Amino acid sequence: MADDTRTFDVAIIGGGIGGTALAAILARNGVRVVMIEAGGHPRFAIGESTVPETIVGLRVLARRYDVPELGYLAGHNTLRRKVSAASGVKRNFGFAYHREGEPFAAEECTQHPTWSPPIGPDSHFFRQDVDAYMFQVALSYGATGLTYTPVTAVDFDSDGATIRTASSGDFRAGFVVDAGGMRSLLGEQLDLRIDPPYRTRSRTIFNHFVGVEPFDRVAPPRKQHLMPSPFSQGTLHHLFEGGWAWVIPFDNHVGTTSQLCSVGINLDIDVYPKRDDETPEEEFWAHVNRFPTIQRQMRAARAVRPYTSSNRSQFASKQIVGDRWALLPHASDFIDPLFSSGLAVTMMILNALGHRLISAVREGDFSVERFEYVQTWTKRSFRYYDDLVSFSYTSWDHFDLWNAWHRVWCLATMYGANAQMQTVMEYEKTRDKAVFDRLEQPPYRGLQAVDNPRFAAMFDAACAAMQAYRDKEIDATEAGHRIHVALKDSELVPSARWTGWRALDPDNRLPTGEFTLWDMTRLLLWGKYASPPHIRGTYFTNGFAGVAKEAGKLYLSELRHGSGLSMQVARDMVSYRNRDWRRVGGLD
Ligand SMILES: Cc1cc2nc3c(=O)[nH]c(=O)nc-3n(C[C@H](O)[C@H](O)[C@H](O)COP(=O)(O)OP(=O)(O)OC[C@H]3O[C@@H](n4cnc5c(N)ncnc54)[C@H](O)[C@@H]3O)c2cc1C
């Protein structure tokens, strides 16, 4: 007779955020699941910055699968209160352009604010807290969890799989999900890895630091750069020819328990080939010292861990699902940390995989066809991000070209997140889980509106302009002009008169405007009542009432918990402007 404590419906290799979230979803829905983690919790992990599609994706998962704890990760207010005060707030994506040897010029930056409460703001996940929390959540729903237990092999047969570990013996499961990240065991064992077919060719050097100055202290003041949200309250991207650096502070909100800031430098390997005569630390600081304002920001920074330096960051797999197995996105492919696609694609795929696995277990049918959607949309998403990222590296030849190109992503983010958010709002109204099926139907599949024919046509035209520039057929000004024509022709850019979006004004550096409650109201009203017919009824199907209800709920919950931050939450709903950064972060 099979040993019940060693036999499961689903085994998950890896107890990171992806594996634990899936384990919680499955266990909550009656699936017998074991998650097997090679390390322990808490443990260092990378993948810290969220984007609107990540946090709305978490809201979808929380409701569809009845795991409210996933919803706590979806906004910084609940995250810091219920999960991790050591996680940072992300009120904006800031992009500062640098030229070697020259101080940062105030007029060479762009900003994309994240959504204000109650939908946002986004977060900088302090992954060791978040992953440890989710591990416990999965256990609380009945998952079995093992730590310090590397899986060494998986043997498949017609009934399922035997999962072998060196320290805890063997386990049986009907299906195996590899959530092991880039070092995926199945990727190696089933010989799935291929030469990445991606145009992006980059590598990364990163670490966590103490003593990183808030950029607002070293950059020109707001009245010069004109961006609404303090840079240090978001993910700051330092851009330069052939590369970029992320600055992800965890110590950037009142009430933080952290003094840490994550900094990573990403380099085009054809521009900056890896050298044997430099340590990762030497190379990291050599790049910091090329740019005077970055140097000032890092002048007192001290690393708290050994530096990590990758070879080419991109990897890919020829197959993502097979007979009784599937890979989560980070076990299958990766492009680059830019635009934080990793967690967003993971949440989108968890949504698609969760109900497939639950019904496969209930019906005893794990046939591969049931899981093909997972493969199709993982691959399609990474192909899109490859174009987006690779042409971003190209765009950093000129600030104005970046300012044109990145609008494509701003627009995609708004429609991608809106598709998910309107589904959440529809569910709140109807309590009918069938509404979530819509996310797997055109034009909502995948992320970033890639499934929308108008968006796809605009994106193709913008990519063609960037390719022509890269091939030296046109100059940067012409490429920027063609991107703007594509944006205008798509008729997807919200009306400036209704919403304050300035995405069709080439000189504007805040193309989406802000996302305060007032701005969200204007956008929702435009979408629902005044947008072109191809948008109306497809996006913005829920009006402002749902958002207002959420805002009330969030404010009352802050009051009830006596966190002392209810006034701050109310402030953040109406304005991005604040001076919190003078009180937290850096050396003071
Ligand atoms: C440099 C870099 C920066 C990034 N920045 C971002 C970002 O800012 N935002 C974003 O959204 N994404 C980012 N990503 C992507 C992000 O890291 C991943 O999408 C995310 O971590 C995926 O979570 P996961 O749980 O699937 O995998 P992981 O977080 O990689 O977790 C995998 C787990 O599996 C365990 N494991 C592996 N093999 C075995 C085995 N044989 N047996 C048992 N356990 C095993 C590991 O110990 C680990 O705990 C970044 C990636 C890189 C490389």
XYZ file of C-alpha atoms and ligand atoms in Angstrom:
641
model
C 0.000 0.000 0.000
C 1.290 3.512 -0.845
C 2.604 5.547 2.103
C 0.020 8.362 2.446
C 2.574 10.760 3.902
C 4.727 10.362 0.786
C 2.079 10.277 -1.929
C 0.630 13.482 -3.358
C -1.436 14.726 -6.251
C 1.148 17.384 -7.122
C 4.789 17.838 -6.136
C 6.399 21.261 -6.470
C 10.163 21.527 -6.750
C 11.187 24.847 -5.193
C 9.719 26.898 -2.364
C 10.226 30.419 -3.746
C 7.361 32.833 -4.315
C 6.106 30.918 -7.369
C 6.205 27.443 -5.817
C 4.692 28.522 -2.498
C 1.916 30.578 -4.134
C 0.986 27.579 -6.285
C 1.130 25.241 -3.270
C -1.215 27.562 -1.337
C -3.631 27.756 -4.291
C -3.725 23.987 -4.738
C -3.898 23.067 -1.054
C -6.694 25.604 -0.491
C -8.644 23.850 -3.240
C -8.307 20.341 -1.888
C -5.241 19.162 -3.803
C -2.704 17.093 -1.850
C 0.515 18.952 -2.533
C 4.118 18.790 -1.369
C 6.599 21.646 -1.906
C 10.240 20.704 -1.650
C 12.785 23.482 -1.170
C 16.544 22.997 -1.433
C 17.327 25.855 0.947
C 15.592 27.168 4.050
C 13.486 30.182 4.947
C 14.302 33.016 5.228
C 16.783 32.988 2.366
C 18.063 35.604 -0.091
C 16.199 35.763 -3.407
C 16.216 38.190 -6.294
C 13.105 39.461 -8.132
C 12.100 42.387 -5.967
C 10.285 45.006 -7.985
C 6.597 44.594 -8.792
C 4.655 46.178 -11.654
C 0.909 46.920 -11.906
C 0.262 43.613 -13.680
C 2.005 41.743 -10.855
C -0.075 43.297 -8.129
C -3.356 43.036 -9.998
C -2.398 39.459 -10.932
C -2.068 38.748 -7.198
C -5.544 40.182 -6.634
C -6.905 37.859 -9.315
C -5.246 34.841 -7.676
C -6.448 35.812 -4.191
C -10.079 35.958 -5.298
C -10.193 33.180 -7.828
C -8.546 30.645 -5.528
C -9.738 31.952 -2.136
C -6.254 32.708 -0.822
C -6.654 36.212 0.664
C -3.021 36.194 1.786
C -1.954 36.581 -1.860
C -4.022 39.763 -1.851
C -1.943 41.094 1.060
C 1.071 41.102 -1.271
C -0.872 43.131 -3.828
C -0.559 46.600 -2.299
C 2.202 48.137 -0.229
C -0.162 49.149 2.559
C -1.254 45.599 3.338
C 2.191 44.203 2.561
C 3.984 46.386 5.116
C 1.251 45.873 7.732
C 0.618 42.139 7.413
C 3.702 40.616 5.803
C 6.908 42.655 5.707
C 7.660 46.173 6.889
C 11.118 45.547 5.418
C 9.650 45.681 1.904
C 9.886 49.025 0.138
C 7.219 51.160 -1.465
C 7.139 51.749 -5.231
C 5.176 54.845 -6.101
C 6.846 55.304 -9.456
C 9.107 53.966 -12.145
C 11.790 56.647 -12.488
C 14.193 56.747 -15.434
C 17.268 58.994 -15.228
C 19.513 59.236 -18.275
C 23.282 59.570 -17.787
C 26.243 60.501 -19.950
C 29.712 59.418 -18.953
C 31.582 62.048 -16.941
C 28.618 64.450 -16.840
C 26.229 65.176 -13.982
C 22.649 64.021 -14.487
C 20.658 66.723 -16.295
C 17.233 67.461 -14.794
C 15.484 67.514 -18.163
C 16.691 64.006 -19.082
C 14.386 61.874 -16.995
C 10.957 60.317 -17.373
C 8.546 58.939 -14.836
C 5.646 56.524 -14.827
C 3.755 56.746 -11.520
C 2.256 53.501 -10.207
C -1.369 53.517 -9.098
C -2.226 55.283 -5.893
C -4.118 53.485 -3.123
C -6.444 51.629 -3.085
C -5.154 49.758 -6.176
C -1.469 50.520 -5.536
C 1.103 51.508 -4.713
C 3.415 48.789 -5.948
C 6.146 47.336 -3.769
C 9.755 46.328 -3.538
C 9.429 42.804 -2.197
C 12.022 41.939 0.402
C 11.916 38.445 -0.976
C 13.239 36.621 2.021
C 10.252 37.861 4.064
C 7.693 37.446 1.311
C 8.772 33.933 0.330
C 8.971 32.773 3.984
C 5.483 34.183 4.570
C 4.052 32.395 1.533
C 5.701 29.133 2.602
C 3.798 29.360 5.897
C 0.575 30.313 4.130
C 0.840 27.175 1.981
C 1.427 25.076 5.113
C -1.585 26.670 6.796
C -3.818 25.475 3.950
C -2.575 21.927 4.346
C 0.382 21.711 1.948
C 3.311 19.595 3.075
C 6.576 21.533 3.023
C 10.172 20.426 3.219
C 13.200 22.699 3.494
C 16.900 21.911 3.099
C 15.814 19.109 0.784
C 17.222 19.384 -2.736
C 15.363 17.277 -5.283
C 18.014 15.233 -7.067
C 15.965 13.463 -9.766
C 12.431 12.803 -10.980
C 11.498 9.490 -12.589
C 8.312 9.541 -14.665
C 6.122 6.502 -15.363
C 2.599 6.011 -16.676
C 0.951 6.662 -13.256
C 2.949 9.664 -12.175
C 6.404 10.459 -10.927
C 8.860 9.497 -8.217
C 10.597 12.536 -6.783
C 13.956 11.676 -5.332
C 15.718 13.662 -2.633
C 19.096 13.028 -1.069
C 18.074 13.818 2.502
C 14.418 12.799 2.842
C 13.889 9.808 0.582
C 11.407 9.499 -2.275
C 7.926 10.912 -2.848
C 5.202 9.996 -5.339
C 3.018 12.482 -7.188
C 0.617 12.464 -10.115
C 2.152 15.654 -11.527
C 5.366 17.616 -10.983
C 5.727 21.390 -11.232
C 9.268 22.673 -11.451
C 9.345 26.000 -9.612
C 13.095 25.780 -9.168
C 13.945 28.973 -11.057
C 16.882 29.303 -13.410
C 18.556 26.167 -12.062
C 15.512 24.077 -12.942
C 16.112 20.384 -12.318
C 13.705 19.271 -15.052
C 15.275 21.757 -17.437
C 18.524 19.861 -17.033
C 17.225 16.325 -16.593
C 14.853 16.445 -19.590
C 17.418 18.341 -21.665
C 15.022 21.237 -22.207
C 17.476 24.104 -22.367
C 18.184 25.647 -25.750
C 20.319 28.509 -26.963
C 18.144 31.506 -26.104
C 16.447 32.628 -29.349
C 16.273 36.154 -27.923
C 17.668 39.405 -29.290
C 18.421 40.668 -25.783
C 22.010 39.900 -24.815
C 22.722 41.219 -21.354
C 24.330 40.329 -18.055
C 23.940 41.548 -14.494
C 26.038 42.417 -11.413
C 24.047 43.046 -8.240
C 24.085 43.276 -4.464
C 22.249 44.651 -1.444
C 23.745 47.755 0.195
C 23.394 49.974 3.242
C 24.015 53.701 2.903
C 22.591 54.315 -0.579
C 21.397 57.935 -0.677
C 17.837 58.710 -1.803
C 18.322 60.005 -5.349
C 16.274 63.083 -4.434
C 19.130 64.201 -2.182
C 21.739 64.136 -4.937
C 19.671 65.004 -8.033
C 18.470 68.487 -9.037
C 15.298 69.533 -7.159
C 11.783 68.756 -8.344
C 11.162 72.262 -9.638
C 13.836 71.492 -12.209
C 13.051 67.890 -13.176
C 9.253 68.373 -12.773
C 8.447 64.752 -11.927
C 5.626 64.431 -9.363
C 6.788 61.492 -7.252
C 10.094 61.503 -5.336
C 12.484 59.203 -7.228
C 13.515 57.427 -4.051
C 9.933 56.270 -3.512
C 10.035 54.085 -6.551
C 12.246 51.833 -8.631
C 14.893 54.088 -10.084
C 16.436 53.114 -13.405
C 19.729 54.782 -14.272
C 20.012 54.553 -18.067
C 23.170 54.903 -20.123
C 24.404 53.787 -23.517
C 24.562 49.991 -23.550
C 23.187 49.444 -20.062
C 21.114 50.398 -17.054
C 21.151 50.077 -13.294
C 18.258 49.415 -10.913
C 18.021 51.074 -7.510
C 15.359 49.351 -5.411
C 15.226 50.780 -1.885
C 13.581 48.813 0.907
C 14.159 51.598 3.425
C 12.016 54.192 1.649
C 8.813 54.424 3.678
C 7.911 55.699 7.096
C 7.788 52.655 9.365
C 10.390 50.662 7.440
C 12.378 48.093 9.379
C 15.060 47.935 6.695
C 18.245 49.831 5.954
C 18.849 48.008 2.691
C 18.756 48.986 -0.955
C 19.166 46.622 -3.899
C 21.370 47.872 -6.736
C 22.125 45.977 -9.933
C 23.917 46.944 -13.120
C 22.830 45.391 -16.411
C 25.111 45.502 -19.404
C 24.765 44.684 -23.081
C 27.348 41.930 -23.448
C 28.288 43.025 -26.938
C 29.116 46.506 -25.661
C 30.629 45.357 -22.366
C 31.995 41.815 -22.727
C 32.829 40.153 -19.420
C 36.517 40.464 -18.577
C 38.638 37.962 -16.670
C 40.855 40.592 -15.060
C 38.141 42.262 -12.942
C 36.227 40.987 -9.922
C 32.473 41.600 -9.924
C 33.010 44.219 -7.211
C 35.664 46.067 -9.238
C 33.501 46.024 -12.331
C 30.436 47.221 -10.392
C 32.259 50.237 -8.960
C 34.009 51.012 -12.248
C 30.586 51.566 -13.808
C 29.245 53.526 -10.816
C 32.257 55.837 -11.022
C 31.666 56.635 -14.700
C 28.574 58.687 -13.847
C 29.044 61.522 -11.321
C 25.472 61.615 -9.974
C 25.304 57.851 -9.523
C 28.688 58.041 -7.849
C 27.298 60.643 -5.409
C 24.271 58.493 -4.685
C 26.548 55.524 -3.914
C 29.373 57.404 -2.179
C 28.654 55.887 1.260
C 27.155 52.620 0.068
C 28.511 49.419 1.540
C 27.669 45.976 0.199
C 26.219 43.487 2.683
C 26.725 40.312 0.654
C 29.152 38.931 -1.892
C 28.549 40.424 -5.359
C 26.683 38.258 -7.869
C 27.771 38.529 -11.480
C 25.983 36.562 -14.183
C 27.040 35.474 -17.615
C 24.387 36.066 -20.270
C 21.131 36.494 -18.302
C 18.853 35.102 -21.005
C 17.920 31.446 -20.945
C 15.188 29.479 -22.694
C 13.572 26.056 -22.864
C 12.290 24.179 -25.887
C 9.275 22.838 -23.978
C 7.431 24.073 -20.911
C 4.805 21.399 -20.347
C 4.992 17.662 -20.894
C 3.585 14.366 -19.778
C 2.835 14.974 -16.063
C 5.093 17.981 -15.690
C 5.223 21.743 -16.158
C 7.808 24.456 -15.603
C 6.914 27.770 -13.974
C 8.081 30.748 -16.050
C 11.332 31.384 -14.186
C 12.257 27.728 -14.575
C 11.737 27.973 -18.316
C 12.873 31.336 -19.717
C 14.245 34.708 -18.652
C 14.952 37.942 -20.499
C 16.244 40.742 -18.255
C 15.199 42.459 -15.027
C 14.047 45.523 -17.000
C 10.259 46.053 -16.748
C 10.104 43.392 -14.004
C 8.463 40.850 -16.262
C 9.470 37.838 -14.119
C 6.883 38.101 -11.363
C 4.178 39.477 -13.673
C 4.470 36.494 -16.043
C 4.622 34.144 -13.040
C 1.324 35.470 -11.605
C -0.375 35.309 -15.012
C 0.736 31.692 -15.463
C -0.206 30.686 -11.896
C -3.712 31.848 -12.731
C -3.788 29.648 -15.826
C -2.078 26.663 -14.212
C -4.032 26.685 -10.931
C -7.473 25.775 -12.262
C -6.002 23.373 -14.825
C -4.239 21.424 -12.103
C -7.236 21.474 -9.780
C -9.517 20.025 -12.458
C -6.846 17.593 -13.706
C -6.560 16.169 -10.177
C -10.335 16.009 -9.735
C -10.805 14.279 -13.081
C -7.668 12.159 -12.914
C -6.619 13.414 -16.337
C -3.202 15.058 -16.729
C -3.090 14.930 -20.514
C -0.613 17.381 -22.017
C -3.226 19.185 -24.127
C -4.863 20.512 -20.966
C -1.675 22.446 -20.213
C -0.756 23.729 -23.661
C -2.127 27.184 -22.911
C 0.566 27.531 -20.236
C 3.309 26.882 -22.760
C 1.826 29.101 -25.462
C 1.369 32.136 -23.218
C 4.606 31.786 -21.303
C 6.493 31.762 -24.591
C 4.439 34.530 -26.163
C 4.976 36.757 -23.122
C 8.739 36.284 -23.109
C 8.943 36.917 -26.862
C 7.161 40.215 -26.350
C 9.404 41.216 -23.440
C 12.438 40.305 -25.496
C 11.481 42.866 -28.151
C 10.554 45.442 -25.544
C 13.811 45.049 -23.626
C 16.153 44.629 -26.544
C 14.913 47.820 -28.231
C 15.120 49.616 -24.901
C 18.861 48.931 -24.829
C 18.993 50.316 -28.369
C 16.972 53.391 -27.395
C 19.520 54.449 -24.761
C 21.714 55.822 -27.522
C 19.558 58.968 -27.195
C 17.327 60.215 -24.396
C 14.623 61.347 -26.837
C 14.481 57.920 -28.459
C 13.961 56.298 -25.043
C 11.292 58.874 -24.287
C 9.431 57.833 -27.428
C 9.959 54.064 -27.125
C 9.048 53.642 -23.451
C 5.542 55.028 -24.109
C 4.711 51.757 -25.828
C 5.292 50.007 -22.507
C 3.360 52.660 -20.527
C 0.336 52.098 -22.740
C 0.666 48.310 -22.635
C 0.884 48.365 -18.860
C -2.315 50.376 -18.533
C -4.376 48.109 -20.807
C -2.835 44.900 -19.431
C -3.561 45.898 -15.841
C -7.002 47.235 -16.700
C -8.030 43.925 -18.280
C -7.217 42.133 -15.023
C -8.587 44.842 -12.745
C -11.970 45.047 -14.450
C -12.251 41.281 -14.024
C -11.558 41.608 -10.300
C -14.187 44.361 -10.046
C -16.678 42.254 -12.005
C -16.055 39.394 -9.594
C -16.584 41.700 -6.599
C -19.993 42.575 -8.058
C -21.142 39.130 -9.147
C -19.158 36.691 -6.978
C -19.127 34.501 -10.070
C -15.738 32.854 -10.614
C -16.558 32.237 -14.255
C -15.608 35.893 -14.889
C -11.959 34.882 -14.550
C -12.252 32.640 -17.615
C -12.354 35.833 -19.679
C -8.663 36.403 -18.992
C -7.967 33.372 -21.171
C -10.015 34.666 -24.080
C -9.119 37.260 -26.742
C -8.175 40.080 -26.418
C -7.115 39.592 -22.784
C -4.704 36.656 -22.972
C -1.156 37.112 -21.749
C 0.141 40.422 -20.447
C 0.667 43.927 -21.761
C -2.281 43.825 -24.186
C -0.262 41.678 -26.617
C -3.483 39.869 -27.538
C -5.189 43.079 -28.651
C -4.860 43.389 -32.462
C -4.579 47.194 -32.353
C -1.902 47.075 -29.726
C -0.078 44.316 -31.614
C -0.144 46.370 -34.845
C 1.161 49.449 -33.018
C 3.868 47.407 -31.317
C 4.966 45.870 -34.628
C 5.186 49.310 -36.227
C 7.171 50.697 -33.275
C 9.522 47.682 -33.377
C 9.981 48.163 -37.122
C 11.009 51.776 -36.472
C 13.513 50.682 -33.830
C 14.881 47.970 -36.112
C 15.306 50.474 -38.946
C 17.206 52.726 -36.538
C 19.336 49.813 -35.355
C 20.118 48.927 -38.987
C 21.145 52.568 -39.514
C 18.462 53.065 -42.173
C 16.978 56.013 -40.263
C 18.190 58.298 -37.503
C 16.889 58.497 -33.942
C 14.638 61.475 -34.674
C 12.891 59.635 -37.504
C 12.547 56.484 -35.375
C 10.953 58.526 -32.586
C 8.631 60.165 -35.090
C 7.518 56.777 -36.459
C 6.828 55.502 -32.950
C 4.631 58.526 -32.287
C 2.758 57.956 -35.558
C 2.166 54.325 -34.537
C 0.906 55.413 -31.112
C -1.480 57.936 -32.634
C -2.752 55.577 -35.342
C -3.548 52.909 -32.761
C -6.194 55.186 -31.182
C -5.312 53.577 -27.869
C -3.828 56.645 -26.177
C -6.359 58.143 -23.755
C -7.628 61.599 -24.595
C -5.464 64.374 -23.157
C -8.536 66.527 -22.559
C -10.341 63.881 -20.502
C -7.443 62.231 -18.719
C -4.337 64.404 -18.695
C -2.335 61.782 -20.627
C 0.309 63.455 -22.776
C 1.623 60.363 -24.528
C 1.238 61.991 -27.951
C 3.309 65.033 -27.002
C 6.930 64.097 -27.814
C 8.338 66.677 -25.397
C 6.406 65.479 -22.393
C 8.351 63.357 -19.889
C 5.372 62.165 -17.848
C 3.380 60.676 -20.711
C 0.683 58.945 -18.641
C 0.163 61.734 -16.146
C -0.553 60.587 -12.609
C -2.781 57.863 -11.159
C -4.271 59.508 -8.097
C -7.906 58.715 -7.274
C -8.926 61.789 -9.243
C -6.819 60.811 -12.262
C -8.082 57.226 -12.120
C -11.652 58.566 -12.085
C -10.982 60.635 -15.183
C -9.393 57.687 -16.953
C -12.217 55.325 -16.030
C -14.848 57.836 -17.150
C -13.076 58.387 -20.461
C -12.753 54.638 -20.982
C -16.352 53.910 -20.129
C -18.084 56.807 -21.857
C -15.815 58.618 -24.308
C -13.205 56.195 -25.654
C -13.324 54.864 -29.238
C -15.704 51.921 -29.866
C -12.846 49.401 -29.968
C -12.032 50.291 -26.334
C -15.470 51.009 -24.899
C -17.080 47.820 -23.630
C -13.787 45.912 -23.929
C -11.758 47.792 -21.308
C -12.937 50.045 -18.458
C -16.163 48.041 -18.215
C -16.429 48.805 -14.526
C -16.779 52.407 -13.526
C -15.445 54.222 -10.531
C -17.802 52.735 -7.895
C -15.634 49.656 -7.299
C -12.479 51.730 -6.848
C -14.256 54.114 -4.460
C -15.477 51.162 -2.394
C -11.934 49.752 -2.225
C -10.610 53.174 -1.183
C -13.114 53.357 1.676
C -12.296 49.797 2.769
C -8.545 50.445 2.784
C -8.857 53.689 4.748
C -11.128 52.110 7.366
C -8.868 49.081 7.696
C -5.841 51.356 8.347
C -7.882 53.197 10.998
C -9.063 49.957 12.579
C -5.542 48.556 12.797
C -4.349 51.753 14.416
C -1.235 51.759 12.236
C -1.078 55.549 12.534
C -0.706 55.722 8.763
C -4.326 56.309 7.757
C -3.595 59.980 7.054
C -0.661 58.971 4.883
C -2.875 56.561 2.931
C -5.438 59.334 2.414
C -2.651 61.683 1.319
C -1.325 59.128 -1.174
C -4.771 58.721 -2.717
C -4.783 62.362 -3.761
C -1.138 63.290 -4.306
C 2.306 61.868 -5.065
C 4.045 64.830 -3.511
C 5.585 64.218 -0.113
C 8.829 64.642 1.745
C 9.011 61.230 3.397
C 12.377 60.699 1.745
C 13.862 63.398 3.983
C 13.016 61.238 6.981
C 13.990 57.762 5.750
C 16.720 56.128 3.699
C 20.425 56.722 3.227
C 22.670 57.944 5.989
C 20.431 60.175 8.145
C 19.051 39.519 -11.646
C 17.573 39.329 -11.662
C 16.736 40.366 -11.287
C 15.355 40.202 -11.320
N 14.549 41.241 -10.967
C 13.205 41.097 -11.041
C 12.341 42.149 -10.655
O 12.778 43.224 -10.217
N 11.002 41.952 -10.753
C 10.482 40.777 -11.214
O 9.264 40.666 -11.339
N 11.284 39.747 -11.533
C 12.618 39.873 -11.450
N 13.411 38.805 -11.749
C 12.779 37.515 -12.025
C 12.373 36.860 -10.685
O 13.547 36.615 -9.952
C 11.613 35.571 -10.892
O 10.531 35.790 -11.768
C 11.059 35.047 -9.581
O 12.052 34.948 -8.611
C 10.414 33.689 -9.822
O 10.070 33.091 -8.597
P 10.130 31.511 -8.444
O 9.634 31.198 -7.088
O 9.463 30.881 -9.604
O 11.687 31.138 -8.576
P 12.880 31.483 -7.578
O 12.630 32.716 -6.846
O 14.120 31.400 -8.396
O 12.867 30.293 -6.536
C 13.294 28.995 -6.892
C 13.450 28.159 -5.642
O 13.625 26.798 -6.029
C 14.613 26.207 -5.216
N 15.192 25.082 -5.950
C 15.902 25.133 -7.103
N 16.260 23.891 -7.479
C 15.775 23.047 -6.531
C 15.838 21.665 -6.357
N 16.482 20.848 -7.212
N 15.220 21.111 -5.279
C 14.555 21.883 -4.404
N 14.486 23.216 -4.520
C 15.082 23.797 -5.580
C 15.602 27.335 -4.957
O 16.355 27.083 -3.774
C 14.681 28.535 -4.822
O 14.305 28.776 -3.484
C 14.808 38.951 -11.712
C 15.644 37.903 -12.070
C 17.013 38.086 -12.052
C 17.881 36.941 -12.454
